[in-house]
PDB file of C-alpha atoms in Angstrom:
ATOM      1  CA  UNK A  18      28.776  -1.702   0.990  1.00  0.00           C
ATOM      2  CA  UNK A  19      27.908   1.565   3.261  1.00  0.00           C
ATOM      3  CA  UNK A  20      25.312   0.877   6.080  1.00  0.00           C
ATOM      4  CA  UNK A  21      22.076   1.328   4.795  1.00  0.00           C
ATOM      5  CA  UNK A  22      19.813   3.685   7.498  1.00  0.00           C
ATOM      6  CA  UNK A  23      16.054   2.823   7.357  1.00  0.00           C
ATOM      7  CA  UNK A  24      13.214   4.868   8.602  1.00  0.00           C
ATOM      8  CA  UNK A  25      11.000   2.201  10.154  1.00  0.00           C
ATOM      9  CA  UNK A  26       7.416   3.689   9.706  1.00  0.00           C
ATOM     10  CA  UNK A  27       4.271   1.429  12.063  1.00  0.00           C
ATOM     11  CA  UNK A  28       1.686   2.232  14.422  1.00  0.00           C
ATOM     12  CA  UNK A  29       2.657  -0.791  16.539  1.00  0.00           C
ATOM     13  CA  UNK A  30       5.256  -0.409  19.622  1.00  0.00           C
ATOM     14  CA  UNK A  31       5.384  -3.900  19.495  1.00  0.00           C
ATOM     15  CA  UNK A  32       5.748  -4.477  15.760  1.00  0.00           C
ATOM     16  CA  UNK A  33       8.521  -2.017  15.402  1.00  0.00           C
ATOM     17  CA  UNK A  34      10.140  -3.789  18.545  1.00  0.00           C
ATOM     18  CA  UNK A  35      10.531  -6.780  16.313  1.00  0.00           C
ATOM     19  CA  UNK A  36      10.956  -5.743  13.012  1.00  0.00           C
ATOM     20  CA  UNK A  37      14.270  -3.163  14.714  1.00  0.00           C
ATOM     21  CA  UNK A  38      15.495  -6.481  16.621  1.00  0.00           C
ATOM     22  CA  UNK A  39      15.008  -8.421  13.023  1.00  0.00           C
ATOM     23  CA  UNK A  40      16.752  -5.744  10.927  1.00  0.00           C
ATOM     24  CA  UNK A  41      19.457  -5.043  12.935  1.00  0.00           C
ATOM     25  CA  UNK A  42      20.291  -8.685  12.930  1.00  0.00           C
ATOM     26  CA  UNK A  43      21.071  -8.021   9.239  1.00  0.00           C
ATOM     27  CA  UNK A  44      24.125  -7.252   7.998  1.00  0.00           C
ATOM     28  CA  UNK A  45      25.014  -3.629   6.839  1.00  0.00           C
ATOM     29  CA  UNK A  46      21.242  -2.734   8.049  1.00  0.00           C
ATOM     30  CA  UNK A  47      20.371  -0.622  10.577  1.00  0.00           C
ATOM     31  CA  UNK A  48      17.286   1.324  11.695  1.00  0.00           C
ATOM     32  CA  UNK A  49      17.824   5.228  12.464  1.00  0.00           C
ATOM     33  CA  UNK A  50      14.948   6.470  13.116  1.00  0.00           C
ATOM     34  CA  UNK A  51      11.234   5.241  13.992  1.00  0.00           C
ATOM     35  CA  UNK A  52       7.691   7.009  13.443  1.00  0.00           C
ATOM     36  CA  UNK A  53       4.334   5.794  14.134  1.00  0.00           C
ATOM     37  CA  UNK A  54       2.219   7.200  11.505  1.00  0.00           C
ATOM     38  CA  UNK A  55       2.937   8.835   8.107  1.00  0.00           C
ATOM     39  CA  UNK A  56       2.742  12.655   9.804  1.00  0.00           C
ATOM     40  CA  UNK A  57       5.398  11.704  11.597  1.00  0.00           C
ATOM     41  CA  UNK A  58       7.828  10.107   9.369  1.00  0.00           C
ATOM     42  CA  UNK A  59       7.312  13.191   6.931  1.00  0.00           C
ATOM     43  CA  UNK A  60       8.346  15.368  10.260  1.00  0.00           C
ATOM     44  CA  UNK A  61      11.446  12.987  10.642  1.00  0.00           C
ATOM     45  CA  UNK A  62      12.540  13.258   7.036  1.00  0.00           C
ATOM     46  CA  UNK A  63      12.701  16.746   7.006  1.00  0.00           C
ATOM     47  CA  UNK A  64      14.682  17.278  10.175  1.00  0.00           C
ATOM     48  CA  UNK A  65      17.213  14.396   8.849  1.00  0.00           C
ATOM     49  CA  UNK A  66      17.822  16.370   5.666  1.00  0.00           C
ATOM     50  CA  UNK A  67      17.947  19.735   7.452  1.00  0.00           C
ATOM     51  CA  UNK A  68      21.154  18.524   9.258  1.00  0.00           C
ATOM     52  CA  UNK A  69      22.669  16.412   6.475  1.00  0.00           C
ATOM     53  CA  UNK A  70      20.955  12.688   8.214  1.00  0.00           C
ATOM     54  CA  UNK A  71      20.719  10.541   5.713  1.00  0.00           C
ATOM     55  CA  UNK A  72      17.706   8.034   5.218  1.00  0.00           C
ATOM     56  CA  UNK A  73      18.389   4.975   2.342  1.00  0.00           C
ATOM     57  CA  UNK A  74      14.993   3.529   2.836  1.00  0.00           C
ATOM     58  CA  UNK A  75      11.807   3.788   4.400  1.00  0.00           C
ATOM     59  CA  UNK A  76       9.869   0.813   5.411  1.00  0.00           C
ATOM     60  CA  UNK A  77       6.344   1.512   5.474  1.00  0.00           C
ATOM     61  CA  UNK A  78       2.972  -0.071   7.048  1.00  0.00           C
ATOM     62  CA  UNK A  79      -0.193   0.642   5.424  1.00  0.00           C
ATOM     63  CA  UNK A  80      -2.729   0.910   7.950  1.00  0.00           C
ATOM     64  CA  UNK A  81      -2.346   3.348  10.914  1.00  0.00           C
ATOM     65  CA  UNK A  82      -5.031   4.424  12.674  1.00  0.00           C
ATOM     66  CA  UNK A  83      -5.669   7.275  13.424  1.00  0.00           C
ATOM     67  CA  UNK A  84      -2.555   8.905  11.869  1.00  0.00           C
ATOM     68  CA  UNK A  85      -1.651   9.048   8.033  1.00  0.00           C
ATOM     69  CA  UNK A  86      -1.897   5.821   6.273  1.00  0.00           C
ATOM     70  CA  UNK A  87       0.671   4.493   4.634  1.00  0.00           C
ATOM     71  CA  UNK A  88      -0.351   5.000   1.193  1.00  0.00           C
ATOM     72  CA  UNK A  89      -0.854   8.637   1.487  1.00  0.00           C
ATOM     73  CA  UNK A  90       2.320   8.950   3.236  1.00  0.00           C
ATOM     74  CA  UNK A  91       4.158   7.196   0.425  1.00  0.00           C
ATOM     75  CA  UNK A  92       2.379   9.095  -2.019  1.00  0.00           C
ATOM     76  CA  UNK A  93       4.016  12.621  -0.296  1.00  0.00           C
ATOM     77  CA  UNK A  94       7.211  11.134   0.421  1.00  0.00           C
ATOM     78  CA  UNK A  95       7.935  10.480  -2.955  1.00  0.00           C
ATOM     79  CA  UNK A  96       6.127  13.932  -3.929  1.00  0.00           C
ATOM     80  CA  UNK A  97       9.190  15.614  -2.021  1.00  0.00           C
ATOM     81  CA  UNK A  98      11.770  12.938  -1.861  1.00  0.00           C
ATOM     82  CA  UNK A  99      11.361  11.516  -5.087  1.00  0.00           C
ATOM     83  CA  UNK A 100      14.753   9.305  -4.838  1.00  0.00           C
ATOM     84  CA  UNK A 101      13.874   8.155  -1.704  1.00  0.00           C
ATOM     85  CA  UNK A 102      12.701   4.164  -1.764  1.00  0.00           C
ATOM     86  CA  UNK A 103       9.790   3.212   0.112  1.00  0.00           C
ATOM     87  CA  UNK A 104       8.781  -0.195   0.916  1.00  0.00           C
ATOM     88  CA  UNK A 105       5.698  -1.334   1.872  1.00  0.00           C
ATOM     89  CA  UNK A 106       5.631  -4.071   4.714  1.00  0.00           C
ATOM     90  CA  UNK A 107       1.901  -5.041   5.747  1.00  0.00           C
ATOM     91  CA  UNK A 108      -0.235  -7.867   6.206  1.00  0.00           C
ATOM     92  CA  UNK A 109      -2.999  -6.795   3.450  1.00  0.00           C
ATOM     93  CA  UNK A 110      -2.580  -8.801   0.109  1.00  0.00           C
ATOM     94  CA  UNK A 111      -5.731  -7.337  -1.816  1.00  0.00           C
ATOM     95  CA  UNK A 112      -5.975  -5.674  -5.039  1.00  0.00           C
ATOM     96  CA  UNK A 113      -6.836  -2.445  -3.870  1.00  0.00           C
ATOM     97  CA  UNK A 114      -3.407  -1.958  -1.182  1.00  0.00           C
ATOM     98  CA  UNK A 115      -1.257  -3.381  -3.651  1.00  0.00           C
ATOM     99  CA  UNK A 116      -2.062  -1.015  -6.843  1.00  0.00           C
ATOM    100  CA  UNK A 117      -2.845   1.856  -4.440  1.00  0.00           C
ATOM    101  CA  UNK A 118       0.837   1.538  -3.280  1.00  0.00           C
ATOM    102  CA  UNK A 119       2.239   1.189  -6.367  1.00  0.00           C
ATOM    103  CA  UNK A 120       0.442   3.874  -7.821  1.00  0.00           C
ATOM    104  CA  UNK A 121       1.780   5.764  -4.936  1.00  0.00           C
ATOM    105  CA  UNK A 122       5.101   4.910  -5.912  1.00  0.00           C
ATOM    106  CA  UNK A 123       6.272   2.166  -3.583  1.00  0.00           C
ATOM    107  CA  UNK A 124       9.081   0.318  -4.549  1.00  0.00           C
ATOM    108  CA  UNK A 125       8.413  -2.633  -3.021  1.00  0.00           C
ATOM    109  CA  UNK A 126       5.714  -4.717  -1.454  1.00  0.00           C
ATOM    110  CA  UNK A 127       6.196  -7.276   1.334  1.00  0.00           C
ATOM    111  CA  UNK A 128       3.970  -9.083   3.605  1.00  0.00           C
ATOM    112  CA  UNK A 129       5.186  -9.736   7.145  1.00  0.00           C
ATOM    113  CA  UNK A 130       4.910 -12.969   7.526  1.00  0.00           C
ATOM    114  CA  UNK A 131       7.138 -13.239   5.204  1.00  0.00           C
ATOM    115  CA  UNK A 132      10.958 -14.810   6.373  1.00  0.00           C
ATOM    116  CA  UNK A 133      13.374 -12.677   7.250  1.00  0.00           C
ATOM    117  CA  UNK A 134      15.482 -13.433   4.837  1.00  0.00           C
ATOM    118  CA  UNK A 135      13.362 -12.766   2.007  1.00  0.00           C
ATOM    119  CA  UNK A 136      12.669  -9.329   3.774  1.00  0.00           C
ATOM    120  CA  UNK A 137      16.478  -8.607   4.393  1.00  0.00           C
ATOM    121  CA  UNK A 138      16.542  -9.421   0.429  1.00  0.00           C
ATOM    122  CA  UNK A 139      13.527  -6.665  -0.181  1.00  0.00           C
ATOM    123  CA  UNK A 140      15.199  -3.795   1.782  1.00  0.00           C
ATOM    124  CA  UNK A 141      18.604  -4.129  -0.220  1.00  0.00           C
ATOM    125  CA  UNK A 142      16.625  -4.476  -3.501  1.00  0.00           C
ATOM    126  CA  UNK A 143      14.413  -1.557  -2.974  1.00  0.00           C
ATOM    127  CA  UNK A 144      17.582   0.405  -1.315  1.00  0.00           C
ATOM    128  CA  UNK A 145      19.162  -0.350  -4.845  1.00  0.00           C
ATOM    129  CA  UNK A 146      16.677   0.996  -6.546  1.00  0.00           C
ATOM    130  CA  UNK A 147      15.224  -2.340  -7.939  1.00  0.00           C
ATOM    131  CA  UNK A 148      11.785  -3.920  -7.203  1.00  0.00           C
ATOM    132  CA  UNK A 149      10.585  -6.197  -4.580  1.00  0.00           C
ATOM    133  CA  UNK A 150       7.888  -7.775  -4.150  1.00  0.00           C
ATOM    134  CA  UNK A 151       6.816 -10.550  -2.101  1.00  0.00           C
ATOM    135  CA  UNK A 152       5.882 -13.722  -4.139  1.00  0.00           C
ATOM    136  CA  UNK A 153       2.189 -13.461  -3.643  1.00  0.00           C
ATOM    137  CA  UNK A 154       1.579 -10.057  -4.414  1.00  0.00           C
ATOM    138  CA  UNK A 155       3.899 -10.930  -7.924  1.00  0.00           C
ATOM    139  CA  UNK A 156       1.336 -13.561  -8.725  1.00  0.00           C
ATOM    140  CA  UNK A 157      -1.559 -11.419  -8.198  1.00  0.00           C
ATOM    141  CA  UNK A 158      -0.093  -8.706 -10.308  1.00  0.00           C
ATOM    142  CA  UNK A 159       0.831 -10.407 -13.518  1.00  0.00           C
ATOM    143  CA  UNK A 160      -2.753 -12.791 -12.981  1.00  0.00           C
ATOM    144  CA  UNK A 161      -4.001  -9.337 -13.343  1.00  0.00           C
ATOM    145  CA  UNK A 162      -2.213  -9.761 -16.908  1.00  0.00           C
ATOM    146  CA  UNK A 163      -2.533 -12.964 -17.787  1.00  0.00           C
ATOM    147  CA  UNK A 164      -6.267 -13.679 -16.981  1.00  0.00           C
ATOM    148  CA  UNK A 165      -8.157 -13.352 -19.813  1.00  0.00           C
ATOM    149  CA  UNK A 166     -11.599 -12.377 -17.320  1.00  0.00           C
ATOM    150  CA  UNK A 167     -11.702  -8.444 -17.096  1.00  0.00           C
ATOM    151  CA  UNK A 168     -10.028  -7.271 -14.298  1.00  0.00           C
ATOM    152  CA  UNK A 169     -11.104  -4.612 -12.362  1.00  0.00           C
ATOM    153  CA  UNK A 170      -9.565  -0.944 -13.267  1.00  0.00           C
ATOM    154  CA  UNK A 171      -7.935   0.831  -9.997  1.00  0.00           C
ATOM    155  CA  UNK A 172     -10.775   3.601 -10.362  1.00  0.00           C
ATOM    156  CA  UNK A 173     -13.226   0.608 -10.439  1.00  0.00           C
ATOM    157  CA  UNK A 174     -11.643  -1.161  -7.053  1.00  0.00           C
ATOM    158  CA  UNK A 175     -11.909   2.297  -5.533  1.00  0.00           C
ATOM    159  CA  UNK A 176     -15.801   2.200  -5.989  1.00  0.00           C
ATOM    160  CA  UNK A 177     -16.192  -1.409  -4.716  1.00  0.00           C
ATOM    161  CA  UNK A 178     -14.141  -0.180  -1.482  1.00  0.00           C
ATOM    162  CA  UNK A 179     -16.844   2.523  -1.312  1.00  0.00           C
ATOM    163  CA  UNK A 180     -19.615   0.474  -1.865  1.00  0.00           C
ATOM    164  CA  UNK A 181     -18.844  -2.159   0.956  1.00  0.00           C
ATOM    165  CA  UNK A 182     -18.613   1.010   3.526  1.00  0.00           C
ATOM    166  CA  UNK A 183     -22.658   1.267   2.028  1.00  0.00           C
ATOM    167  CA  UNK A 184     -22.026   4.649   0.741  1.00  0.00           C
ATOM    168  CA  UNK A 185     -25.158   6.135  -1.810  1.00  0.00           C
ATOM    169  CA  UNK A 186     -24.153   6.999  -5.567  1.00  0.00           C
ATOM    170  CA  UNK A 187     -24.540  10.421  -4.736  1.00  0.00           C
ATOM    171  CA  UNK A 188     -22.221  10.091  -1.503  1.00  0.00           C
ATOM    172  CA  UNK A 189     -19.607   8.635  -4.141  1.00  0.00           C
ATOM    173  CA  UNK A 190     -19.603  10.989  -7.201  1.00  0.00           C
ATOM    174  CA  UNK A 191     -18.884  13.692  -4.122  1.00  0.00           C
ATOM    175  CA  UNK A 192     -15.938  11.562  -2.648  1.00  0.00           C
ATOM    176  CA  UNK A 193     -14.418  10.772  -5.751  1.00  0.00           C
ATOM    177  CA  UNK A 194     -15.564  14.234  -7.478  1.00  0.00           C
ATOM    178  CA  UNK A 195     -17.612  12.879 -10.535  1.00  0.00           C
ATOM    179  CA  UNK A 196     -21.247  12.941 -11.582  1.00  0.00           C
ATOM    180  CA  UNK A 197     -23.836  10.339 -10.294  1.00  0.00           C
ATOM    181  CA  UNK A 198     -23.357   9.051 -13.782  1.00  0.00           C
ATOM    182  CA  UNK A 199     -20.233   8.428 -14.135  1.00  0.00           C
ATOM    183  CA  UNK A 200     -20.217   6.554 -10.962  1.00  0.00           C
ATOM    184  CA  UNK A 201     -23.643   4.538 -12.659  1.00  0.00           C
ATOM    185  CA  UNK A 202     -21.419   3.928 -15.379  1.00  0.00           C
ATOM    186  CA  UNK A 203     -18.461   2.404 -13.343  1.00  0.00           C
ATOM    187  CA  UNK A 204     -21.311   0.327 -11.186  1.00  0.00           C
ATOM    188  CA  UNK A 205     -21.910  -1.384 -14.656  1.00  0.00           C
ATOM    189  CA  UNK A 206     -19.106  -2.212 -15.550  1.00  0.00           C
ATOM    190  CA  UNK A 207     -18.212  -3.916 -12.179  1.00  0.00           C
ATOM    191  CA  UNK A 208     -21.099  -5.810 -11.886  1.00  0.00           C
ATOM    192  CA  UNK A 209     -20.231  -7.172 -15.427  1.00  0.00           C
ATOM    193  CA  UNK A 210     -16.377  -7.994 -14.594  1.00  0.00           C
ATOM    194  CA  UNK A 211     -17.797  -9.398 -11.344  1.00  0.00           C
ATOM    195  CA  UNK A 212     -20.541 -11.220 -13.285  1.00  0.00           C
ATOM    196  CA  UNK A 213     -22.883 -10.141 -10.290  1.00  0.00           C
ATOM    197  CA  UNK A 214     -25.990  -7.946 -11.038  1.00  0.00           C
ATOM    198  CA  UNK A 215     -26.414  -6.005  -7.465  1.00  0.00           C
ATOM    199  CA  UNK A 216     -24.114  -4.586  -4.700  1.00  0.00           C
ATOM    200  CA  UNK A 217     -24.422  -7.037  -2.296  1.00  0.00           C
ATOM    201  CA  UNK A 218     -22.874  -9.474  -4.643  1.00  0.00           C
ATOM    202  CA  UNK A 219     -20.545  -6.760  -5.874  1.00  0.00           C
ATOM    203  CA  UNK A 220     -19.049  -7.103  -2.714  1.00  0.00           C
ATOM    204  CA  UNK A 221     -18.897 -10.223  -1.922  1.00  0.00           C
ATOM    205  CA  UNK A 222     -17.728 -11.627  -5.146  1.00  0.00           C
ATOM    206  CA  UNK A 223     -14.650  -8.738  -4.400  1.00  0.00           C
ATOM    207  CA  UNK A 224     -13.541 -10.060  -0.874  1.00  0.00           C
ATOM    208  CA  UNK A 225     -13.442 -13.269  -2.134  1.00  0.00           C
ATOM    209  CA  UNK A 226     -11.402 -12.522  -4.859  1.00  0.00           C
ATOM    210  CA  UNK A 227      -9.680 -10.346  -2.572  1.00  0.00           C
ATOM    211  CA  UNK A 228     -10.019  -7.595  -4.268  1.00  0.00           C
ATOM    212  CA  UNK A 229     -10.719  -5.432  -1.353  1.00  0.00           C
ATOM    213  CA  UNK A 230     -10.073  -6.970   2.050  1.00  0.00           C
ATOM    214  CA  UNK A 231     -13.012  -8.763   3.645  1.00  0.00           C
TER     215      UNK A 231
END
């Protein structure tokens, strides 16, 4: 099997210090190039394909302040490198990263405290063109399916995530471009999935799900 060449994408010195040392430990793994914010890793992929570099994988956080997050970074990597795999490596297990990654494309989601191993596993999965995900975030994706309560709808989660930041209705239907109504509309809805009747509860009934971290 060829070497495969990650892009190792974190806003952390440190945590990119560890997870190089961990993946070079790995057999047929190595780590060419490192960026500290989505901005940058979409400036390293295009100077890596401008002189022929090749990159198998990108391993991706999702948080990091103040650059690109990850999301939106895997979201345009996959716009113009739609072959490319990207997999997500974080510490958020929520509802809202792990569908707004997949929806982004991701082909993988791992949490880092997961054991090396099982993240050695992910990176030749996703590099394969397969799946990964970490056990937990499996579970909470097919509970999504198997629960018979209402879950809530991606649309839905992004309101709640608005909500807890205290944003108005009117501040909302302008983020997310839709009428007050509509937004009134989703607010029902919620509150009836969450079996709450306010925001307050809204909210805390969702980061105790973890729905939306807490």
């Amino acid at each position: 099997m060829a070497e495969l060449r990650v892009l190792l994408v974190d806003d952390h010195p440190v945590v990119r210090a560890g997870l190089r040392a961990m993946l070079s430990g790995f057999e047929e793994v190595s780590v060419g190039e490192e960026a500290a914010d989505g901005d940058e890793a979409l400036k390293i992929l295009g100077r890596e394909a401008a002189v022929g570099e090749r990159i198998d994988l990108v391993l991706m956080d999702l948080q990091m302040a103040p650059g690109m997050d990850g999301v939106t970074a895997t979201r345009r990597i996959k716009e113009q490198y739609p072959d490319l795999p990207v997999l997500v490596l974080t510490t958020y297990d929520t509802d809202a990263d792990i569908l707004a990654a997949v929806e982004a494309g991701a082909s993988g989601y791992m949490l880092k405290d997961a054991p090396p191993e099982a993240i050695r596993d992910a990176v030749r999965s996703a590099a394969a063109g397969q799946t990964a995900l970490a056990p937990e975030v499996a579970a909470r994706l097919m509970g999504r399916v198997r629960n018979p309560e209402p879950s809530l709808s991606a649309r839905e989660i992004e309101l709640v995530e608005l909500l807890a930041t205290g944003m108005s209705n009117r501040a909302m239907s302008r983020r997310l471009f839709i009428s007050e109504a509509t937004v009134k509309t989703h607010l029902v809805h919620i509150y009836e999935k969450l079996g709450v009747d306010n925001r307050t509860a809204a909210i805390a009934v969702a980061r105790e799900r973890r729905i939306i971290r807490g």
